[in-house]
Every structure is written in structure tokens, then in C-alpha cells.
Amino acid sequence: MSLPPITRPKRWDMPFSQEGGHDADISDEDVEELLQLESFRNIDEKGFKKSVPLRDILRNDVRIQTYRAGDVIVRHGDWGSSAFLIMSGAAAVELDRGDGGVVKRQTKKKRRSLFQSFAQLWQNNRHREVRDREAAGQSNLRSEDGVTRLYLSDVSAVLEDSKSATLEAGQWFGELAALGRTPRAATVIATDRSRLVEIRWQGLRDIMRFDRNGALKGQIDNVFRERALTSFLKTEPLFADLGSDDLRQLVSECELVTFGEYDTATPFRDLKSTDDSISDEPIIAEEGERASAVFLIRSGTARISRSHFHGRKTVGYLNPGRAFGLSEVIWGGKGDSQPKYEYRLSAIGYLNAVLIPATVIEALANRKVISGPSGSAAGEYSESPVQEHLLNFLVDQHYVQGTATMVIDLDRCTRCDDCVQACAVAHDNNPRFIRHGPVSGRHMIANACMHCADPVCMIECPTGAIHRDTNDGLVLINESTCIGCAQCANNCPFDAIRMVEVSTPSGGVIVDAKGTPIMEATKCDLCQDQHGGPACQHACPHDALERVDLQNLFDQGVISR
Amino acid sequence: MTAFARRRVTGIILVVLATILLTVLTAVFDAAFVSTRGVHGWLLAAMIVFLACYQIRKRLTMLPLGTSALWLQLHIYIGLSTLPVFFLHTDGRLPRGPIEIFMLACYLIVFLSGAGGLLLSRIIPPRLRNRGGEALYERIPGYVRRIAAQTEKLISTTAEESVIRDLFEARLRPYFEQPANFWRHVMHSQKHCVLLLDAVRDAGRFAAEEEQLLLNELTELVQQKDDLDYQYAMQSILKYWLFIHVPLTWALIVMTIFHASVALMYS
Ligand code: HEM
């Protein structure tokens, strides 16, 4: 059967200015206007690749939006993939983050109705990977980019009640969440009629990468130090009650440290393939050496280990927001004039941390402005309920990245494949995982997307089709903007993304003008639109399969067996 | 005690308590000359229908009907509870008519296959893990073919007239060609493998020196294939016991409807 060819999707098929219901094209005049802005004025256009010129980035990865006073621009906790630059007007950053902030989160679930769920029984396609290209070609609504905006009716009164800082023309915000693949750190509300440049993270990344002057990169780094560092430090319970002077002092003495490459998944992938990754990992703090600093992990994962005869024993790992070295610096310092690290801290893949010199902490502790943890480091890290060989396996193979890792207890799994069947029913008859994968003891890590804390799959996606859901942070693929380039599949260190040929409802393969099949990336979406959570776990009769948040090793059924 | 063991003990205690309660109530009503047979009958029918509904639940994965694991727990303990109810219903007497006998047979087979299947579901998985690598059932024939091709390639390097070729034609080719020794694996016997490896070792005595390496490789492949056969046999059992349990369930349901209609008609 011959099918009419369709055009092969490419990056920028859907300019940012057209995405999610927006439709204000970026004209040539707009590009010129953007190039006059302080942030873009000094960029050296020559360094850009021919295929990705600066002007095209601005035309396709940028949109200019007008907000009215009271409009919520970003919400604390949302997963964002764009950064903002204020062209004119002003905005307020809400600093007080108790109980979710002034803008309460509406949990918007895109769940099917009960009938729609039931109808999957007979409405699912008989053919594999069927896509409705007609519908897909049209508007591509992404909830985080929806034009429907939240609005605060009395913005000044609301902001008076909570601490806030003002952002003015020429200032950036949201770059942290966009580039660091972390949730938005604060809510930002327009306080005036404002014009904003919103840029996709891919565009911002390319500008920072190709601009030989490095002006924008320097600006973004400074913004981080000034703004995000303060709010980040305040998330550490130890510093939560610090006065503003002490906090300012603390910020000025902190150092930002990174390990591993920032915007490529490759080193991470390589690390995973080495047998003895523990010895290859960059060391952040060495066991037995003078505890000269405390480290706060900002993004990535760090391994805590100690020497054991001729090797190293993994004791645990640290996720973003956790600190290393506190007990040594504060507690160890009392009897011993030279406190030493009791463990080694090493970086697993890309890691970003804040280094606080021990002298600063000691000074604060001496003045009794802060009080440290009440025990030794040994007590702090050695309580993982997970057996050591499994812990090593999870850390060595980087599975600790997973927030919804599919763990199968092979001692209880009867290989009935009810999980695979349930997955297929939930995904138009296309199972989104393979019940197979690396094994450690009785545990198998099945080949399913783990919804990583730091999803490296997102790094090279040229269209932003692979994104984090605004509400729950799940890593999802937008079928209508996926161009089948396989970057995500290649970047995923766990081979959890599969490229598939897509077909029409009658089963014919969809091809481009040259007759080459159109491919699309597919993976587990944790049954976001289904009732009762992940169908695989729901369907397992023997309590063998669980989706485990390995960012939190405690209270986890299947892995503590 | 593991969480599973605790759950098991709780389930069994509940079944025992329910049985005692039902028996005492029955005795009380009997003493008062109130017939309880009808009540037991309806209770049993309801339990069997509930148990059969598990199959429907398994198909309706898309509806929020509670997890399959929860259903299975209810299934197991309500399934076990059918036995005392069945005894109370029949008063421990054997049925007389052919239909009732058939019904009893269906019930017993469903019950025993359920209990046996559950036992196998708990015993086999840890054993699978200890023999060879994890292999997806559908892929096993493919792996077997790959090993067979490997052996053919190895043999093609030997002389036309050699002890290895003789051994291969007589013993190894049939072994490597397809999944083998199903029942031996089911019975957990290793005899076939021991005999085959003995034959390979015996051939070693007549093999040329350069052929010894080949024999070692063949030994390794015999073992790999045996592990795959084991996986295949055990995973087949895990799948196919339900082919007894489920069809007879529906036969039992049909019989129950018939039996209940007759009982209603003549009561
Ligand atoms: C006496 C009446 C019983 C009836 C009518 C019955 C019926 C069923 C049905 C319809 C299924 C669904 C099979 C499928 O679709 O996959 C099933 C599964 C099962 N039953 Fe029963 N059953 C009974 C008793 C028992 C008992 C007494 C036990 C155990 C003590 C038991 C254990 C199981 C197990 C383990 C499964 C399979 C779960 C799985 O691995 O998928 N059943 N039964």
C-alpha cells in the first residue's frame, strides 16, 4: 500500500513563538530588536555553526511575551525548560517558600475518564505504533507553555505578605531550572506591564556554547551566584534561620564546584560501562584528609564510600540538597583540632556542588548561629536498609538516578508478563518496556525509563520534544514535536528509549518524501494518563515489580528484600 | 519474619478463624433444626464466582479496581476457605449423580491446581535465578538455535572421520536441535546431562590432541544448553498450570449455575 509521503520533521519545524498555542512570529525586526539588548549585543556571531546561526536561534527558540501586572510567569516547583529576560517592565521573585508560596498549585491531571480508560479495551489499534499525523501536525499544546496564565488579583498585597525581590529590565530569571534540569526555585510574578524574552534552553545553551566572547555565559553565572545561591543555601536546614547579613557573608565565601561535563551525556555513559567506576570517579572530598569544607550537592549524585581492605565500600549516596562533611566539621572539630573526613565523597557523572569552607561554618557554629548534626558521620551514613551488594550495583550502574526505577524481584516474579500486557493496553497496544535487564542478586532493573532525577536524555533534544511534565516532573516525549533524531535514545545510559517506525491506523508505515520510514522515540510515561498509577506495578500479581524512587532508599519494599 | 511471611501467617489465621466461626454457627443452627445447606451453597457459589472474577480483573488492567497483588491475596485465602465451606455444604458426603461427581472433580482439580500452582509460583522463581542467565521465554528457542548453529560450526572444523563427529551425529545433534529433557527438568533430574557429559569425556580418550580444545568447548555448550532447557521447562510450568486452573474454573461455574437452578427448582 502506498502512502502519501510526509515531510520529515526537523528542529525548528515548530518555532517557540508558535508552540503551545502561542502565535506571535518573531519577525526580522524582532530579531534586530533582540540583538540590541544588553544580553545579546556583545555576542560574537562568527563562532556559531552555519546550521545554527545566532539569528535563527533567536527567530526559532525565542518568543516575546507581554504580561500584565499580577500575571504569574513561573511557579515555584514547576519543571521549566525555558529562561526569561525582562525587556521592559518589572517582576517580583517570591522568596518566602513556606507551604508552596502565594500561588497554590493546582494539580492538573491529564487523566482519562473512566470510560475512556475502559474503552482502551476495544479502541486500541491493532497495528503497532499508530500515530494520527493529521492531528499531530496541528497545534502542540504543552501544559508548561500554555498561554492560559495564572493571575493574582491583588499582587502588591500578596507580595507584601511574603518576602520578595524585584527584577528589572535586563535581568534574567529561570535560567537555573532551564539549564540545570531542576524545578523552578521560586515563583515570579509580573508587577508591571512587562515585555519578556522567553528562550528555550536549547537556544540558550547554544548561545552560551558558541559565543566566543562568553558575555552571556558570564552574565548567567553571575546571576546564579547573586540570586540562586542564596535561596539554595537557605534550603539547607542548617542555614534556614541565618540572618540576612550572615547569609550574605556565607554566599560571598562559597565556591561553586562542578565535576564531569555539564552538557553532554557521554562521560556519564562511559562511566557506566566501566567495571570499576568507583576508582574513576572524580573525588570531591577524600577520606582521612583534613575536613576543610562542607559540600552541598546542587545537582547530580555523589557516592559516599570508605576504604575496605584493598577496595572501597559504598556506604550511601547523596542527592541534590544533601550535605557532606557537616558532622566532621562541626562535631569532629570539638575534640580534635584537625577534623578529618570519615568517608570519601566522589562524583557520579555530572555533579554540581557548593563548597563552604570549614572556617566559615566553624565561625558560625562558634557564635552559636547554627548548630550542627548531633552525631558522628558514621551514624549519619551507615543506615541504608539496602544490602551492600545491591547498593553497590545501584550506585555503580547509576540507577540511583531513577525516581521511578522498575525493580523486579526475581524470586517472586513468575515471568507471567502481566506487567507487559498491562503496559501495552495502556499504550495503544505498544508495550513501553522490556521485562529484561541487568541483574544483581534477586533484583532485576528492567529496561524501562526510570524518570531520572537528572535526565541526560533531554540534553541534546533539538526541539524540546522530550521534556519534564510541569506538574509531576515526569520525563515525557511530545509525539508531535519528536523529529526521530534519536539523540535522547543515544544519550540514555540505560537504553530505556526505543526508536520506532510509526504507522497509520491502517497499518502502513509512514515515510518521508524519500521513502524512509519516519521514526519516533518512545518510552515509559509512567501511565500518566491512566487510573491507578503505573499499569505494570498495578498488574503484578506477586508483588514482584515495583517502581522505586531510588533517590530515597528508605522505606522501599522491593529493594530492602 | 519477612513482611510476606507475616502476611501469610495473618491470612492463614483468618482462614482458620473464619472456618471455626462458620462451623460453630452451623452447629448452633443445626441444633435449632434450621437448615444451613442453602446458605452454605450460596456462600460457596458466591466465593467461586468471586474467585473466577480474578480473571476478569486481570483483563481490566486499565480500571482502578485495586492492585492485582491485592486480588491475588484475596483469591488465595478465599480460595482456601472454599474447602471448609464445601465440606459444610456437602456434609462430608460424596455426591451420587454423575453431574455432581463431575462438579466435585472440577472443584477439586481447580482447588488443587490453584494450591499447587501457587506453590510452584513460589518455588520455581528462585530456582530460575540460580540456573544460567535470565532468559525471556519467547527468546529461548532463538538462543537454542544460536547454540545449535555454534556447535555445527565447531563440528565443521573437524575431520570427516572423527570420534567427535560420531558423537555429534549420535548424541549431540539431537540434543542441541531443540529444547530437550523437559520432564527430567521438571523432576529436577540431572541424569541426562551427566550421561551426555560422560559421553563427551569418553570421546576425549579417542580424540586427537588438537580436538581436546573442541571437546572442552562442546562441554561448555552442553551445559549452556542444559541451563536453557531448564529455564524453558520451568517457565513452561509457570505458564501452563493455569491451563488447567482456568478452563476448569469456567466448567465449574457452568456446573454451579446448573446445580443451583436444580436446587432452587426442587426446594
Ligand atoms: C476453588 C476455586 C478457584 C477458582 C474458581 C479459581 C479461579 C482462578 C482464576 C479464574 C484465575 C485467573 C487466571 C488468569 O486469568 O490468569 C486464577 C488464578 C490463580 N489462582 Fe485460582 N481459583 C480457585 C482457587 C484457588 C486456590 C485455592 C488457590 C491457591 C491456594 C488459587 C491460586 C491461584 C493463583 C496463584 C492464580 C494465578 C495468579 C497468577 O500468577 O497470575 N486459586 N484462579
Short mmCIF file of N, CA and C in Angstrom, two decimals, chain A residues 72-81 103-106 143-145 150 174 177-178 181-187 468-473:
data_model
loop_
_atom_site.label_atom_id
_atom_site.label_comp_id
_atom_site.label_asym_id
_atom_site.label_seq_id
_atom_site.Cartn_x
_atom_site.Cartn_y
_atom_site.Cartn_z
N VAL A 72 1.29 35.42 36.67
CA VAL A 72 2.34 34.55 37.19
C VAL A 72 3.17 34.06 36.01
N ILE A 73 4.44 34.35 36.05
CA ILE A 73 5.29 33.98 34.90
C ILE A 73 5.82 32.56 35.07
N VAL A 74 6.40 32.29 36.23
CA VAL A 74 6.76 30.89 36.53
C VAL A 74 6.36 30.59 37.97
N ARG A 75 6.09 29.33 38.23
CA ARG A 75 5.69 28.94 39.58
C ARG A 75 6.77 28.12 40.24
N HIS A 76 6.98 28.37 41.49
CA HIS A 76 7.94 27.59 42.28
C HIS A 76 7.59 26.10 42.16
N GLY A 77 8.59 25.29 41.88
CA GLY A 77 8.37 23.84 41.83
C GLY A 77 8.05 23.30 40.46
N ASP A 78 7.64 24.16 39.52
CA ASP A 78 7.36 23.67 38.16
C ASP A 78 8.66 23.25 37.49
N TRP A 79 8.55 22.33 36.55
CA TRP A 79 9.72 21.97 35.75
C TRP A 79 9.68 22.85 34.52
N GLY A 80 10.69 23.64 34.32
CA GLY A 80 10.66 24.53 33.18
C GLY A 80 11.78 24.22 32.23
N SER A 81 11.57 24.52 30.97
CA SER A 81 12.66 24.27 30.03
C SER A 81 12.99 25.55 29.28
N VAL A 103 1.23 31.25 45.24
CA VAL A 103 0.43 30.65 44.19
C VAL A 103 0.27 29.17 44.50
N LYS A 104 -0.91 28.81 44.90
CA LYS A 104 -1.12 27.41 45.26
C LYS A 104 -1.16 26.56 43.99
N ARG A 105 -0.58 25.40 44.10
CA ARG A 105 -0.50 24.53 42.93
C ARG A 105 -1.85 23.88 42.64
N GLN A 106 -2.26 23.99 41.39
CA GLN A 106 -3.46 23.25 41.02
C GLN A 106 -2.98 21.95 40.41
N SER A 143 1.59 21.75 28.47
CA SER A 143 0.99 22.45 29.59
C SER A 143 1.87 23.56 30.16
N GLU A 144 3.19 23.31 30.15
CA GLU A 144 4.04 24.35 30.75
C GLU A 144 4.16 25.60 29.88
N ASP A 145 3.79 25.41 28.59
CA ASP A 145 3.88 26.57 27.72
C ASP A 145 2.51 27.15 27.40
N LEU A 150 -1.89 32.02 35.02
CA LEU A 150 -2.38 32.25 36.37
C LEU A 150 -2.27 33.73 36.66
N GLY A 174 14.97 32.16 35.70
CA GLY A 174 14.50 30.88 35.17
C GLY A 174 15.60 30.09 34.47
N ALA A 177 16.60 26.61 36.28
CA ALA A 177 15.75 25.44 36.04
C ALA A 177 15.93 24.97 34.61
N ALA A 178 16.07 25.95 33.69
CA ALA A 178 16.16 25.59 32.29
C ALA A 178 17.45 24.83 31.98
N ARG A 181 18.11 21.51 34.60
CA ARG A 181 17.08 20.48 34.64
C ARG A 181 16.58 20.26 36.07
N THR A 182 16.34 21.36 36.75
CA THR A 182 15.80 21.28 38.11
C THR A 182 14.47 22.05 38.15
N PRO A 183 13.68 21.84 39.19
CA PRO A 183 12.41 22.59 39.25
C PRO A 183 12.66 24.07 39.47
N ARG A 184 11.70 24.90 39.09
CA ARG A 184 11.81 26.33 39.32
C ARG A 184 12.01 26.60 40.81
N ALA A 185 12.97 27.46 41.12
CA ALA A 185 13.32 27.67 42.52
C ALA A 185 12.40 28.67 43.20
N ALA A 186 11.69 29.47 42.43
CA ALA A 186 10.82 30.47 43.04
C ALA A 186 9.72 30.86 42.07
N THR A 187 8.68 31.46 42.63
CA THR A 187 7.60 31.97 41.79
C THR A 187 7.96 33.39 41.36
N ARG A 468 10.11 17.65 30.78
CA ARG A 468 9.60 17.23 32.08
C ARG A 468 8.21 17.79 32.24
N ASP A 469 7.33 16.98 32.75
CA ASP A 469 5.97 17.45 32.95
C ASP A 469 5.94 18.56 34.00
N THR A 470 5.13 19.56 33.72
CA THR A 470 5.07 20.72 34.60
C THR A 470 4.61 20.34 36.01
N ASN A 471 3.72 19.36 36.09
CA ASN A 471 3.14 19.06 37.39
C ASN A 471 3.96 18.09 38.22
N ASP A 472 4.37 17.00 37.60
CA ASP A 472 5.00 15.98 38.44
C ASP A 472 6.44 15.66 38.08
N GLY A 473 7.00 16.38 37.12
CA GLY A 473 8.41 16.18 36.81
C GLY A 473 8.71 14.91 36.03
#
